[in-house]
Coordinates of C-alpha atoms and ligand atoms in Angstrom, one line a residue:
M1 CA -10.1 2.1 -21.9
G2 CA -8.7 3.0 -24.7
N3 CA -5.4 1.3 -26.1
R4 CA -4.7 0.1 -22.4
S5 CA -3.4 -3.4 -25.0
A6 CA -0.8 -1.6 -26.3
D7 CA 1.1 -1.0 -22.6
P8 CA 3.6 -4.1 -21.7
V9 CA 2.2 -4.1 -17.8
T10 CA -0.2 -5.8 -17.5
H11 CA -0.9 -5.8 -13.8
K12 CA -4.3 -7.4 -12.2
L13 CA -6.6 -4.9 -10.2
I14 CA -6.3 -6.0 -7.1
L15 CA -7.7 -4.4 -3.5
A16 CA -6.1 -4.7 -0.2
P17 CA -8.7 -4.1 2.7
S18 CA -6.8 -2.2 5.4
L19 CA -7.0 -3.7 9.4
L20 CA -6.8 -0.6 10.7
A21 CA -10.2 -0.5 10.0
S22 CA -11.4 -3.2 10.9
D23 CA -12.8 -4.0 14.3
H24 CA -9.5 -4.4 16.6
G25 CA -11.0 -6.6 19.4
H26 CA -11.6 -9.3 16.5
L27 CA -8.4 -8.8 14.6
A28 CA -8.1 -12.4 12.7
A29 CA -11.7 -11.6 11.6
A30 CA -10.6 -9.7 9.1
L31 CA -9.0 -12.0 7.9
T32 CA -12.3 -13.8 7.4
E33 CA -14.2 -11.2 5.6
V34 CA -11.6 -10.4 3.3
E35 CA -11.0 -13.9 2.3
A36 CA -14.6 -14.1 2.0
N37 CA -14.8 -11.2 -0.5
G38 CA -12.5 -13.2 -2.8
L39 CA -9.3 -11.0 -2.1
S40 CA -5.9 -11.5 -1.8
W41 CA -3.9 -9.6 -0.4
L42 CA -4.3 -7.8 3.2
H43 CA -3.0 -4.3 4.2
I44 CA -1.3 -3.8 7.6
D45 CA -0.7 -0.3 8.8
I46 CA 2.1 0.3 10.9
M47 CA 2.2 3.5 13.2
D48 CA 5.1 5.2 15.3
G49 CA 3.5 7.6 16.3
H50 CA 6.8 9.5 15.6
F51 CA 6.8 10.2 11.9
V52 CA 3.4 9.9 11.8
P53 CA 0.9 11.2 15.0
N54 CA -0.8 7.3 15.8
L55 CA 0.1 4.4 17.0
T56 CA -1.5 0.6 16.0
F57 CA -0.1 -2.9 15.4
G58 CA 4.1 -4.6 16.0
P59 CA 5.4 -7.7 14.9
Q60 CA 4.2 -9.5 17.1
V61 CA 0.5 -8.5 16.2
V62 CA 1.3 -9.5 12.8
A63 CA 2.8 -13.0 13.6
A64 CA -0.2 -13.8 15.7
L65 CA -2.1 -13.0 12.4
R66 CA -0.2 -15.3 10.2
P67 CA -0.8 -18.7 11.1
K68 CA -5.1 -17.5 10.5
S69 CA -4.5 -16.6 6.8
D70 CA -2.6 -17.6 3.4
V71 CA -3.1 -13.8 2.3
F72 CA -0.3 -11.5 1.0
F73 CA 0.5 -9.3 3.9
D74 CA 1.1 -5.9 2.8
T75 CA 2.4 -3.9 5.4
H76 CA 3.1 -0.5 5.1
L77 CA 5.9 0.6 7.2
M78 CA 4.9 4.6 8.5
L79 CA 8.2 4.8 10.5
E80 CA 11.0 7.6 11.3
N81 CA 13.7 4.8 11.3
P82 CA 12.6 1.3 9.3
V83 CA 15.0 -0.4 9.4
P84 CA 16.1 -1.8 13.0
F85 CA 11.7 -2.9 12.5
L86 CA 12.6 -5.1 8.6
E87 CA 14.0 -8.4 9.6
P88 CA 10.7 -8.0 12.9
F89 CA 8.2 -7.4 10.3
A90 CA 9.7 -10.1 8.0
Q91 CA 10.2 -12.7 9.9
A92 CA 6.1 -12.4 11.6
G93 CA 5.5 -12.9 8.4
S94 CA 4.7 -9.8 6.1
N95 CA 5.0 -10.8 2.3
L96 CA 5.9 -7.0 1.4
I97 CA 7.1 -4.0 3.2
S98 CA 7.2 -0.5 1.8
I99 CA 9.1 1.7 3.2
H100 CA 8.9 5.8 3.1
V101 CA 11.0 8.4 1.0
E102 CA 10.6 11.6 3.3
P103 CA 12.3 10.6 7.0
D104 CA 16.7 10.6 6.6
Y105 CA 17.8 6.9 6.2
N106 CA 19.5 4.8 3.4
I107 CA 16.2 4.2 1.8
P108 CA 17.8 2.2 -1.2
G109 CA 20.1 -0.2 1.1
A110 CA 16.5 -0.5 3.3
L111 CA 15.0 -1.2 0.0
D112 CA 17.8 -4.0 -0.7
R113 CA 17.6 -5.2 2.9
I114 CA 14.0 -6.8 2.5
R115 CA 14.6 -8.5 -0.6
S116 CA 17.0 -10.3 0.9
L117 CA 14.7 -10.8 3.8
G118 CA 12.2 -12.9 1.1
C119 CA 10.0 -9.8 0.9
K120 CA 9.1 -7.8 -2.4
N121 CA 9.4 -4.3 -1.7
G122 CA 7.6 -1.2 -1.8
L123 CA 8.6 2.4 -1.4
V124 CA 5.8 5.2 -0.8
L125 CA 5.4 8.9 -1.2
N126 CA 3.2 10.9 1.1
P127 CA 0.4 13.3 -1.2
D128 CA 2.9 16.6 -1.4
T129 CA 6.4 14.1 -2.1
P130 CA 7.1 15.1 -5.6
V131 CA 8.0 11.5 -8.2
D132 CA 11.2 13.2 -8.6
E133 CA 12.3 12.0 -5.3
A134 CA 11.5 8.1 -5.8
Q135 CA 12.6 8.4 -9.3
P136 CA 16.0 7.6 -9.0
L137 CA 14.8 3.8 -6.8
L138 CA 12.0 3.2 -9.4
H139 CA 14.5 0.7 -11.4
Q140 CA 14.5 -1.8 -7.5
V141 CA 11.3 -1.7 -6.4
D142 CA 8.7 -4.2 -6.5
L143 CA 5.8 -1.7 -5.9
V144 CA 5.0 2.3 -5.5
L145 CA 3.1 3.1 -2.6
L146 CA 1.3 6.9 -3.5
M147 CA -0.4 8.4 -0.5
T148 CA -3.8 9.6 -1.1
V149 CA -4.3 11.2 2.1
Q150 CA -1.8 12.4 4.4
P151 CA -0.9 9.5 6.6
G152 CA -2.0 8.5 10.3
F153 CA -5.6 8.2 9.9
G154 CA -8.2 6.2 7.9
G155 CA -11.9 7.9 7.2
Q156 CA -10.1 10.9 5.4
S157 CA -10.9 12.5 2.1
F158 CA -9.2 11.0 -1.0
R159 CA -6.4 13.9 -2.6
M160 CA -7.3 14.5 -5.7
D161 CA -4.3 15.9 -6.5
V162 CA -2.4 12.8 -5.7
L163 CA -3.9 11.4 -9.2
P164 CA -1.3 13.4 -11.6
K165 CA 1.4 11.4 -9.4
I166 CA -0.5 7.7 -10.6
E167 CA -0.5 9.3 -14.3
A168 CA 3.3 9.6 -13.9
L169 CA 4.3 6.9 -12.4
H170 CA 2.7 4.7 -14.9
S171 CA 4.4 6.6 -18.2
F172 CA 8.1 6.4 -15.9
R173 CA 6.8 2.7 -15.3
R174 CA 5.9 2.1 -19.4
A175 CA 8.4 4.3 -21.2
N176 CA 11.2 2.9 -19.1
G177 CA 9.6 -0.8 -18.8
L178 CA 9.6 -1.1 -15.6
D179 CA 6.9 -3.8 -13.5
Y180 CA 6.3 -2.0 -10.3
R181 CA 2.8 -2.0 -9.2
I182 CA 1.0 1.4 -8.9
E183 CA -0.7 1.3 -5.2
V184 CA -3.1 3.8 -3.7
D185 CA -3.7 3.7 -0.2
G186 CA -6.6 6.6 1.8
G187 CA -9.8 7.6 1.0
V188 CA -10.6 5.1 -1.5
D189 CA -14.0 4.5 -2.1
A190 CA -16.8 3.6 -4.8
R191 CA -16.4 6.8 -6.1
T192 CA -12.4 7.4 -6.4
A193 CA -12.0 3.6 -7.2
P194 CA -12.1 4.1 -10.6
L195 CA -10.0 7.5 -10.8
C196 CA -6.8 5.9 -10.0
R197 CA -7.3 2.9 -12.5
K198 CA -8.1 5.0 -15.1
A199 CA -5.0 7.2 -13.8
G200 CA -2.6 4.0 -14.2
A201 CA -3.7 2.3 -10.7
D202 CA -3.8 -1.7 -10.2
T203 CA -3.4 -2.0 -6.4
L204 CA -5.9 -0.2 -4.0
V205 CA -6.1 -0.5 -0.3
A206 CA -9.1 0.6 1.1
G207 CA -10.0 0.6 4.9
T208 CA -13.1 2.6 5.8
A209 CA -14.8 1.5 2.4
F210 CA -14.2 -2.2 2.8
F211 CA -14.6 -2.5 6.3
R212 CA -17.6 -0.4 6.7
P213 CA -21.0 -2.5 5.8
D214 CA -22.1 0.4 4.0
G215 CA -19.4 1.2 1.7
R216 CA -18.7 -2.2 0.7
D217 CA -21.1 -3.1 -1.6
A218 CA -20.8 0.1 -4.1
L219 CA -16.8 -0.9 -3.5
M220 CA -16.9 -4.3 -5.1
A221 CA -19.3 -3.6 -7.8
A222 CA -16.9 -0.8 -8.7
I223 CA -13.7 -2.6 -8.4
Q224 CA -15.4 -5.0 -10.8
S225 CA -16.8 -3.1 -13.4
Ligands
DX5_301 C1 -3.7 6.2 6.3 C2 -3.3 4.7 6.0 C3 -4.4 4.0 5.1 C4 -6.0 3.8 6.3 C5 -6.6 4.1 4.5 O1 -2.4 5.8 7.4 O2 -2.2 4.1 5.0 O3 -4.3 2.5 5.4 O4 -5.9 2.4 6.8 O5 -7.8 4.0 5.4 P1 -9.4 4.9 4.5 O6 -9.8 3.1 3.3 O7 -10.0 5.0 5.8 O8 -8.5 5.7 4.4
ZN302 ZN1 -1.3 2.4 4.4

């Protein structure tokens, strides 16, 4: 790991399986699988059919899962206007709510609102969105989520061209004494997870690679090495 010991940011690596890739007929079983693998986060993808061309879960689903487990609900809102949904998802039991930087709404206000609702906040960038767009907001976030696929669907290929953005966010964090987590989402598997870690990511979302039995063992081995 080179000179990592000089890095003041020492976030423990977290793997957050994505509910999107689980069996939607047995959503609560996903929580059991997460816990059985010694993991403490679940990534929950919320889509509106506008910002992304797909629909997934609403606050009622999150609220129904909440009493089943204490795992940390990492809620990724892919919504054209997330503001009206911040309180419903906080009340449903989300622990972290992340919102995209691309749509037009009051982003600093929404980030503050998430914290005032008692949740950690996160800011999400699509693969083609430059890090510069997030930079003025980085002092007020708990996590930055870099999409390594175009959001909307699981099972896509990891975008290697996002790796320099991870490095840039990692350098910026160190240079400015900030401590946001750097999360990556999309196409993370046994091959790409080590690349993300090396670039500075500390939080890895994995849907297909975790919930498909043929990918899980290799993924778990890759993140433990
Ligand atoms: C895509 C979602 C991802 C998705 C990742 O829009 O944000 O969280 O579940 O799935 P995989 O790991 O299969 O690429
Ligand atoms: Zn996601």
